[in-house]
mmCIF file of C-alpha atoms in Angstrom:
data_model
loop_
_atom_site.group_PDB
_atom_site.id
_atom_site.type_symbol
_atom_site.label_atom_id
_atom_site.label_comp_id
_atom_site.label_asym_id
_atom_site.label_seq_id
_atom_site.Cartn_x
_atom_site.Cartn_y
_atom_site.Cartn_z
ATOM 1 C CA UNK A 29 24.542 9.544 -49.379
ATOM 2 C CA UNK A 30 22.327 6.837 -50.837
ATOM 3 C CA UNK A 31 23.459 4.321 -48.254
ATOM 4 C CA UNK A 32 22.700 6.819 -45.466
ATOM 5 C CA UNK A 33 19.168 7.326 -46.796
ATOM 6 C CA UNK A 34 18.653 3.590 -47.128
ATOM 7 C CA UNK A 35 19.869 2.993 -43.575
ATOM 8 C CA UNK A 36 17.558 5.597 -42.043
ATOM 9 C CA UNK A 37 14.547 3.219 -41.802
ATOM 10 C CA UNK A 38 16.777 0.612 -40.197
ATOM 11 C CA UNK A 39 18.054 3.136 -37.641
ATOM 12 C CA UNK A 40 14.532 4.308 -36.897
ATOM 13 C CA UNK A 41 13.354 0.722 -36.406
ATOM 14 C CA UNK A 42 16.314 0.011 -34.135
ATOM 15 C CA UNK A 43 15.599 3.110 -32.089
ATOM 16 C CA UNK A 44 11.919 2.219 -31.870
ATOM 17 C CA UNK A 45 12.814 -1.288 -30.757
ATOM 18 C CA UNK A 46 15.181 0.026 -28.090
ATOM 19 C CA UNK A 47 12.533 2.403 -26.769
ATOM 20 C CA UNK A 48 9.871 -0.309 -26.675
ATOM 21 C CA UNK A 49 12.299 -2.583 -24.862
ATOM 22 C CA UNK A 50 13.035 0.148 -22.301
ATOM 23 C CA UNK A 51 9.312 0.695 -21.717
ATOM 24 C CA UNK A 52 7.913 -2.833 -21.877
ATOM 25 C CA UNK A 53 11.003 -4.977 -21.299
ATOM 26 C CA UNK A 54 11.126 -4.805 -17.477
ATOM 27 C CA UNK A 55 7.451 -5.791 -17.159
ATOM 28 C CA UNK A 56 7.794 -8.633 -19.678
ATOM 29 C CA UNK A 57 10.873 -9.903 -17.856
ATOM 30 C CA UNK A 58 9.044 -9.788 -14.530
ATOM 31 C CA UNK A 59 6.168 -11.839 -15.976
ATOM 32 C CA UNK A 60 8.504 -14.402 -17.592
ATOM 33 C CA UNK A 61 10.418 -14.772 -14.333
ATOM 34 C CA UNK A 62 7.170 -14.852 -12.354
ATOM 35 C CA UNK A 63 8.375 -11.919 -10.275
ATOM 36 C CA UNK A 64 4.892 -10.513 -9.765
ATOM 37 C CA UNK A 65 6.138 -8.590 -6.742
ATOM 38 C CA UNK A 66 7.541 -6.148 -9.316
ATOM 39 C CA UNK A 67 4.065 -5.514 -10.758
ATOM 40 C CA UNK A 68 1.743 -5.510 -7.754
ATOM 41 C CA UNK A 69 0.760 -1.822 -7.850
ATOM 42 C CA UNK A 70 -1.247 -2.351 -11.065
ATOM 43 C CA UNK A 71 -3.503 -5.143 -9.736
ATOM 44 C CA UNK A 72 -3.825 -3.367 -6.375
ATOM 45 C CA UNK A 73 -4.907 -0.111 -8.022
ATOM 46 C CA UNK A 74 -7.311 -1.980 -10.315
ATOM 47 C CA UNK A 75 -8.893 -3.749 -7.329
ATOM 48 C CA UNK A 76 -9.408 -0.419 -5.576
ATOM 49 C CA UNK A 77 -11.103 1.006 -8.671
ATOM 50 C CA UNK A 78 -13.334 -2.077 -8.888
ATOM 51 C CA UNK A 79 -14.176 -1.941 -5.171
ATOM 52 C CA UNK A 80 -15.166 1.732 -5.250
ATOM 53 C CA UNK A 81 -17.102 1.363 -8.500
ATOM 54 C CA UNK A 82 -19.071 -1.638 -7.165
ATOM 55 C CA UNK A 83 -19.664 0.126 -3.854
ATOM 56 C CA UNK A 84 -20.993 3.189 -5.686
ATOM 57 C CA UNK A 85 -23.749 0.998 -7.141
ATOM 58 C CA UNK A 86 -25.178 0.283 -3.681
ATOM 59 C CA UNK A 87 -26.994 2.653 -1.347
ATOM 60 C CA UNK A 88 -24.567 2.741 1.607
ATOM 61 C CA UNK A 89 -21.581 2.315 -0.689
ATOM 62 C CA UNK A 90 -22.637 5.237 -2.860
ATOM 63 C CA UNK A 91 -22.889 7.459 0.211
ATOM 64 C CA UNK A 92 -19.405 6.333 1.336
ATOM 65 C CA UNK A 93 -17.825 6.954 -2.068
ATOM 66 C CA UNK A 94 -19.387 10.392 -2.423
ATOM 67 C CA UNK A 95 -18.379 11.314 1.132
ATOM 68 C CA UNK A 96 -14.802 10.015 1.136
ATOM 69 C CA UNK A 97 -13.593 9.438 -2.427
ATOM 70 C CA UNK A 98 -15.132 11.958 -4.833
ATOM 71 C CA UNK A 99 -13.823 15.512 -5.138
ATOM 72 C CA UNK A 100 -15.272 18.559 -6.884
ATOM 73 C CA UNK A 101 -13.740 21.918 -7.797
ATOM 74 C CA UNK A 102 -16.099 23.666 -5.409
ATOM 75 C CA UNK A 103 -15.157 21.608 -2.347
ATOM 76 C CA UNK A 104 -13.374 23.396 0.523
ATOM 77 C CA UNK A 105 -9.647 22.651 0.615
ATOM 78 C CA UNK A 106 -9.753 20.611 3.874
ATOM 79 C CA UNK A 107 -12.467 18.375 2.383
ATOM 80 C CA UNK A 108 -10.476 17.892 -0.813
ATOM 81 C CA UNK A 109 -7.317 16.968 1.101
ATOM 82 C CA UNK A 110 -9.143 14.355 3.180
ATOM 83 C CA UNK A 111 -10.630 12.759 0.070
ATOM 84 C CA UNK A 112 -7.450 12.864 -2.038
ATOM 85 C CA UNK A 113 -6.057 9.357 -1.322
ATOM 86 C CA UNK A 114 -9.244 7.481 -2.304
ATOM 87 C CA UNK A 115 -10.151 9.947 -5.046
ATOM 88 C CA UNK A 116 -7.219 8.630 -7.095
ATOM 89 C CA UNK A 117 -9.200 5.398 -7.516
ATOM 90 C CA UNK A 118 -12.758 6.747 -7.496
ATOM 91 C CA UNK A 119 -14.927 6.149 -10.580
ATOM 92 C CA UNK A 120 -14.903 9.163 -12.885
ATOM 93 C CA UNK A 121 -18.167 10.443 -14.304
ATOM 94 C CA UNK A 122 -17.230 10.203 -18.012
ATOM 95 C CA UNK A 123 -14.767 7.291 -17.893
ATOM 96 C CA UNK A 124 -16.130 3.782 -18.637
ATOM 97 C CA UNK A 125 -15.640 1.414 -15.718
ATOM 98 C CA UNK A 126 -13.728 -1.218 -17.693
ATOM 99 C CA UNK A 127 -11.344 1.348 -19.160
ATOM 100 C CA UNK A 128 -10.603 2.846 -15.747
ATOM 101 C CA UNK A 129 -9.661 -0.620 -14.470
ATOM 102 C CA UNK A 130 -7.598 -1.445 -17.560
ATOM 103 C CA UNK A 131 -5.605 1.774 -17.612
ATOM 104 C CA UNK A 132 -4.520 1.623 -13.965
ATOM 105 C CA UNK A 133 -3.722 -2.092 -14.241
ATOM 106 C CA UNK A 134 -1.458 -1.622 -17.266
ATOM 107 C CA UNK A 135 0.151 1.746 -16.543
ATOM 108 C CA UNK A 136 0.829 1.223 -12.829
ATOM 109 C CA UNK A 137 2.360 -2.203 -13.565
ATOM 110 C CA UNK A 138 4.540 -0.917 -16.412
ATOM 111 C CA UNK A 139 5.703 2.017 -14.338
ATOM 112 C CA UNK A 140 6.513 -0.102 -11.290
ATOM 113 C CA UNK A 141 8.633 -2.466 -13.390
ATOM 114 C CA UNK A 142 10.655 0.537 -14.614
ATOM 115 C CA UNK A 143 10.609 2.877 -11.608
ATOM 116 C CA UNK A 144 9.906 0.686 -8.592
ATOM 117 C CA UNK A 145 6.817 0.672 -6.392
ATOM 118 C CA UNK A 146 7.733 3.605 -4.149
ATOM 119 C CA UNK A 147 8.495 5.999 -6.994
ATOM 120 C CA UNK A 148 5.452 4.842 -8.971
ATOM 121 C CA UNK A 149 3.063 5.576 -6.104
ATOM 122 C CA UNK A 150 4.797 8.863 -5.268
ATOM 123 C CA UNK A 151 4.657 10.152 -8.853
ATOM 124 C CA UNK A 152 1.051 9.011 -9.296
ATOM 125 C CA UNK A 153 -0.083 10.703 -6.086
ATOM 126 C CA UNK A 154 1.867 13.885 -6.872
ATOM 127 C CA UNK A 155 0.276 14.213 -10.311
ATOM 128 C CA UNK A 156 -3.188 13.391 -9.013
ATOM 129 C CA UNK A 157 -2.851 15.874 -6.154
ATOM 130 C CA UNK A 158 -1.657 18.777 -8.303
ATOM 131 C CA UNK A 159 -4.268 18.044 -10.968
ATOM 132 C CA UNK A 160 -7.053 17.977 -8.386
ATOM 133 C CA UNK A 161 -5.861 21.128 -6.633
ATOM 134 C CA UNK A 162 -5.649 22.929 -9.987
ATOM 135 C CA UNK A 163 -9.412 22.653 -10.529
ATOM 136 C CA UNK A 164 -10.370 25.875 -8.683
ATOM 137 C CA UNK A 165 -7.706 27.735 -10.671
ATOM 138 C CA UNK A 166 -9.311 26.710 -13.961
ATOM 139 C CA UNK A 167 -12.631 28.061 -12.689
ATOM 140 C CA UNK A 168 -10.949 31.264 -11.576
ATOM 141 C CA UNK A 169 -9.333 31.704 -15.004
ATOM 142 C CA UNK A 170 -12.655 31.293 -16.800
ATOM 143 C CA UNK A 171 -13.206 30.648 -20.524
ATOM 144 C CA UNK A 172 -11.632 30.199 -22.970
ATOM 145 C CA UNK A 173 -8.456 29.053 -21.191
ATOM 146 C CA UNK A 174 -10.248 27.953 -18.054
ATOM 147 C CA UNK A 175 -13.767 26.781 -17.311
ATOM 148 C CA UNK A 176 -17.113 28.343 -16.522
ATOM 149 C CA UNK A 177 -18.429 28.261 -12.948
ATOM 150 C CA UNK A 178 -21.066 25.744 -14.040
ATOM 151 C CA UNK A 179 -18.264 23.117 -13.664
ATOM 152 C CA UNK A 180 -18.070 23.743 -9.903
ATOM 153 C CA UNK A 181 -20.071 20.663 -8.897
ATOM 154 C CA UNK A 182 -18.668 18.221 -11.459
ATOM 155 C CA UNK A 183 -16.376 15.378 -10.424
ATOM 156 C CA UNK A 184 -12.627 15.584 -10.824
ATOM 157 C CA UNK A 185 -10.731 13.359 -13.257
ATOM 158 C CA UNK A 186 -10.343 10.301 -11.011
ATOM 159 C CA UNK A 187 -7.629 7.721 -11.848
ATOM 160 C CA UNK A 188 -6.778 9.137 -15.282
ATOM 161 C CA UNK A 189 -4.779 12.111 -13.952
ATOM 162 C CA UNK A 190 -2.441 9.743 -12.106
ATOM 163 C CA UNK A 191 -2.210 7.541 -15.190
ATOM 164 C CA UNK A 192 -1.108 10.324 -17.562
ATOM 165 C CA UNK A 193 1.368 11.538 -14.941
ATOM 166 C CA UNK A 194 2.968 8.097 -14.801
ATOM 167 C CA UNK A 195 2.997 7.828 -18.594
ATOM 168 C CA UNK A 196 4.744 11.182 -18.927
ATOM 169 C CA UNK A 197 7.259 10.438 -16.173
ATOM 170 C CA UNK A 198 8.086 7.001 -17.589
ATOM 171 C CA UNK A 199 8.296 8.310 -21.166
ATOM 172 C CA UNK A 200 10.836 10.985 -20.207
ATOM 173 C CA UNK A 201 12.782 8.648 -17.916
ATOM 174 C CA UNK A 202 13.071 5.942 -20.588
ATOM 175 C CA UNK A 203 13.405 8.492 -23.429
ATOM 176 C CA UNK A 204 10.477 7.018 -25.338
ATOM 177 C CA UNK A 205 9.990 9.631 -28.060
ATOM 178 C CA UNK A 206 6.883 8.113 -29.617
ATOM 179 C CA UNK A 207 5.066 8.081 -26.276
ATOM 180 C CA UNK A 208 5.912 11.760 -25.717
ATOM 181 C CA UNK A 209 4.558 12.584 -29.176
ATOM 182 C CA UNK A 210 1.427 10.524 -28.475
ATOM 183 C CA UNK A 211 0.798 12.387 -25.220
ATOM 184 C CA UNK A 212 1.202 15.774 -26.927
ATOM 185 C CA UNK A 213 -1.198 14.737 -29.707
ATOM 186 C CA UNK A 214 -3.675 13.412 -27.151
ATOM 187 C CA UNK A 215 -3.747 16.704 -25.267
ATOM 188 C CA UNK A 216 -4.076 18.773 -28.440
ATOM 189 C CA UNK A 217 -7.097 16.712 -29.485
ATOM 190 C CA UNK A 218 -8.667 16.586 -26.030
ATOM 191 C CA UNK A 219 -8.233 20.284 -25.289
ATOM 192 C CA UNK A 220 -9.363 21.236 -28.782
ATOM 193 C CA UNK A 221 -12.478 19.076 -28.910
ATOM 194 C CA UNK A 222 -13.588 18.630 -25.304
ATOM 195 C CA UNK A 223 -14.366 21.451 -22.890
ATOM 196 C CA UNK A 224 -14.082 19.576 -19.614
ATOM 197 C CA UNK A 225 -12.452 19.642 -16.216
ATOM 198 C CA UNK A 226 -10.783 16.284 -16.876
ATOM 199 C CA UNK A 227 -8.952 17.583 -19.961
ATOM 200 C CA UNK A 228 -7.391 20.397 -17.914
ATOM 201 C CA UNK A 229 -6.465 18.071 -15.067
ATOM 202 C CA UNK A 230 -4.917 15.604 -17.523
ATOM 203 C CA UNK A 231 -2.717 18.432 -18.820
ATOM 204 C CA UNK A 232 -1.550 19.265 -15.296
ATOM 205 C CA UNK A 233 -0.797 15.590 -14.685
ATOM 206 C CA UNK A 234 1.310 15.305 -17.823
ATOM 207 C CA UNK A 235 3.238 18.504 -17.090
ATOM 208 C CA UNK A 236 3.870 17.235 -13.548
ATOM 209 C CA UNK A 237 5.232 13.959 -14.888
ATOM 210 C CA UNK A 238 7.566 15.699 -17.356
ATOM 211 C CA UNK A 239 8.865 18.197 -14.793
ATOM 212 C CA UNK A 240 9.346 15.537 -12.109
ATOM 213 C CA UNK A 241 11.208 13.205 -14.484
ATOM 214 C CA UNK A 242 13.432 16.025 -15.748
ATOM 215 C CA UNK A 243 14.212 17.179 -12.202
ATOM 216 C CA UNK A 244 15.022 13.614 -11.163
ATOM 217 C CA UNK A 245 17.387 13.169 -14.113
ATOM 218 C CA UNK A 246 19.142 16.482 -13.407
ATOM 219 C CA UNK A 247 19.526 15.590 -9.723
ATOM 220 C CA UNK A 248 20.941 12.175 -10.636
ATOM 221 C CA UNK A 249 23.505 13.746 -12.972
ATOM 222 C CA UNK A 250 24.487 16.195 -10.249
ATOM 223 C CA UNK A 251 25.108 13.506 -7.639
ATOM 224 C CA UNK A 252 27.057 11.195 -9.965
ATOM 225 C CA UNK A 253 30.291 13.287 -10.018
ATOM 226 C CA UNK A 254 30.220 13.639 -6.221
ATOM 227 C CA UNK A 255 29.909 9.876 -5.832
ATOM 228 C CA UNK A 256 32.833 9.239 -8.180
ATOM 229 C CA UNK A 257 35.037 11.794 -6.428
ATOM 230 C CA UNK A 258 34.187 10.329 -3.019
ATOM 231 C CA UNK A 259 35.344 6.789 -3.874
ATOM 232 C CA UNK A 260 39.135 7.425 -3.932
ATOM 233 C CA UNK A 261 38.912 9.321 -0.658
ATOM 234 C CA UNK A 262 37.032 6.445 0.926
ATOM 235 C CA UNK A 263 39.694 3.955 -0.265
ATOM 236 C CA UNK A 264 42.612 6.113 0.901
ATOM 237 C CA UNK A 265 41.064 6.426 4.349
#
C-alpha cells in the first residue's frame, strides 16, 4: 500500500510526460529534422493575420477588411458565408494583435504536426464556421444564457474560435488530460466573468473540436476490424 502511494507521483509524472510528448513531440521532431513542410500552416495563418491587421490600418485596406473579412451576428447569411474564409484570420476587436498572431502560429503548427495539414485546416474551418453561424442563435436565446440584441453589430471572434477548436480536437485525439482540464477551466472563467459574443463562440468551437475528434476516433475503430478481416481474403484471392 505504501509503495503504491509512493509510486503515484512517479506514475503521474510519466503520464504527463507521455502526454506532452504526444502533443509537442511531432512538432519538435519536425523542427529538429528541419521538416518545416510539416508546420507550414502556422506561419501561413500568422502571415494572413498580419496582412489583414496591417491592411485594416490603412484607408483602402480597412474598407476591404470590413467588406470581405469581418462578420457580425446581424449580417445576412449569404454575406456571412462569403466572408467566412477570410474572417478566420481577421483581427478581432478585443484580441491584441500580437496574441492573435502568436496563437495561430503555435496552435496551427502543433496541430499540423499531429494531424496533418488537411485535417488541421478542415477542423479549424469547421469550428470557425459553426461558431460564427451560432452567433444569431445566441441573440435569439437572449440573456442570461444568450446575449442581448445590442451585440448585433459587434465583430465575431476571429481566429480564436478556430484555435480553441484545434486545441480541443488535438487534446482529445492525443488524450492530453491536462489540456482538456485547462480548456474546461478557461471556459468556466470566461463565461462566468465575461459577457461577450467571443466567449460563446469559443464554447461552440471547443464543443465542435471534442465532438469531431470523438467521431473520428469511433469511425477509426469501426473501420479497423473490417480492414483486418479483408486482408486474408485479399491474400487468398
